Coordinates of C-alpha atoms in Angstrom, one line a residue:
M1 CA 0.1 0.1 0.0
F2 CA 1.6 3.2 -1.0
G3 CA 2.2 5.9 1.7
S4 CA 1.7 3.2 4.5
P5 CA 4.1 3.6 7.4
K6 CA 7.1 1.5 7.5
T7 CA 6.7 -0.7 10.7
K8 CA 9.2 -3.0 12.3
D9 CA 7.6 -5.7 13.5
L10 CA 8.6 -7.5 16.8
T11 CA 7.2 -10.8 18.1
A12 CA 5.9 -11.1 21.8
H13 CA 9.1 -13.1 22.7
Q14 CA 11.3 -10.4 21.1
V15 CA 9.4 -7.4 23.1
K16 CA 9.6 -9.6 26.4
A17 CA 13.4 -10.1 26.0
A18 CA 13.9 -6.3 25.2
L19 CA 11.8 -5.3 28.3
D20 CA 13.7 -7.9 30.5
A21 CA 17.0 -6.2 29.2
D22 CA 15.6 -2.9 29.7
K23 CA 16.1 -1.9 26.2
I24 CA 12.8 -0.6 25.1
L25 CA 10.0 1.6 26.7
L26 CA 6.6 -0.2 25.7
V27 CA 3.7 2.2 24.9
D28 CA 0.5 0.7 25.1
V29 CA -1.8 2.9 22.6
R30 CA -5.2 1.3 23.9
E31 CA -7.7 3.2 25.8
P32 CA -7.2 3.8 29.6
A33 CA -10.1 1.3 30.5
E34 CA -8.5 -1.4 28.3
F35 CA -5.3 -0.6 29.8
A36 CA -6.5 -0.9 33.3
A37 CA -8.2 -4.2 32.7
E38 CA -5.1 -6.0 31.5
R39 CA -1.6 -4.6 30.3
I40 CA 1.9 -6.2 29.7
P41 CA 4.1 -5.6 32.7
G42 CA 6.2 -2.3 32.4
A43 CA 4.0 -0.8 29.5
V44 CA 3.0 2.8 29.8
N45 CA -0.5 3.9 28.5
V46 CA -0.7 6.8 25.9
P47 CA -4.1 6.3 24.3
L48 CA -4.6 6.5 20.5
S49 CA -7.6 8.7 21.0
S50 CA -5.6 11.7 22.2
F51 CA -1.9 10.6 20.7
D52 CA 0.4 13.2 20.2
P53 CA 4.0 12.1 19.1
K54 CA 5.5 15.1 20.7
A55 CA 3.8 14.1 24.1
L56 CA 5.4 10.6 24.5
P57 CA 7.5 9.9 27.6
D58 CA 11.1 10.2 27.2
A59 CA 12.6 6.9 26.6
G60 CA 16.1 8.0 27.2
D61 CA 18.5 5.7 25.4
K62 CA 15.8 3.0 25.0
A63 CA 13.8 2.2 21.9
V64 CA 10.1 2.9 21.8
V65 CA 7.8 0.0 20.9
F66 CA 4.2 0.5 20.4
S67 CA 1.5 -2.1 21.5
C68 CA -2.3 -2.3 21.3
G69 CA -4.9 -5.2 21.3
S70 CA -4.0 -6.7 17.9
G71 CA -1.4 -4.5 16.3
K72 CA -3.7 -2.4 14.2
R73 CA -3.7 0.7 16.6
S74 CA 0.0 0.4 17.4
A75 CA 0.7 0.6 13.6
T76 CA -1.3 3.5 13.3
A77 CA 0.6 5.1 16.3
V78 CA 3.9 4.5 14.1
G79 CA 2.2 6.4 11.2
H80 CA 1.5 9.4 13.3
C81 CA 4.8 9.5 14.6
Q82 CA 6.4 9.1 11.2
K83 CA 4.2 12.0 10.0
A84 CA 5.6 14.1 12.8
G85 CA 9.1 13.4 11.7
Q86 CA 9.6 11.0 14.5
A87 CA 11.9 7.8 13.6
L88 CA 9.9 5.5 15.4
D89 CA 8.8 2.4 13.6
T90 CA 8.5 -0.5 15.9
H91 CA 5.5 -2.2 17.5
L92 CA 4.4 -5.6 19.0
T93 CA 2.9 -7.6 16.2
G94 CA -0.5 -8.9 17.2
G95 CA -0.5 -6.8 20.3
I96 CA -1.6 -8.0 23.6
M97 CA -3.4 -10.8 21.9
A98 CA -0.3 -12.3 20.6
W99 CA 1.4 -11.6 24.0
K100 CA -1.1 -13.8 25.7
A101 CA -1.2 -16.5 23.0
A102 CA 2.7 -16.6 23.6
G103 CA 2.0 -17.6 27.3
L104 CA 3.5 -14.4 28.6
P105 CA 2.2 -12.7 31.8
T106 CA -0.2 -9.9 32.2
V107 CA -1.1 -7.5 34.8
R108 CA -4.9 -7.5 35.6

């Protein structure tokens, strides 16, 4: 598809390993109620409905990785960042559904 954002897809296990190594900031772009109900440990919530690439938390020297429920909204967040001139391109492919399918823990 022409003009679609270039996304780098990480698997749940790749994201887990990067979180464990403290190499990434995981930004969950689901809505606050979804985030409160269940989330990936260590994720921060920046809802897509009020998403502003300039208002993202400072990741320091960590890479920013987006996540959502299934991977669609996190890819949209990547697109918003790229339109704003930010070189952010990475998301958890399949979102929290893929995370849970991989047998990884969540916080409820």
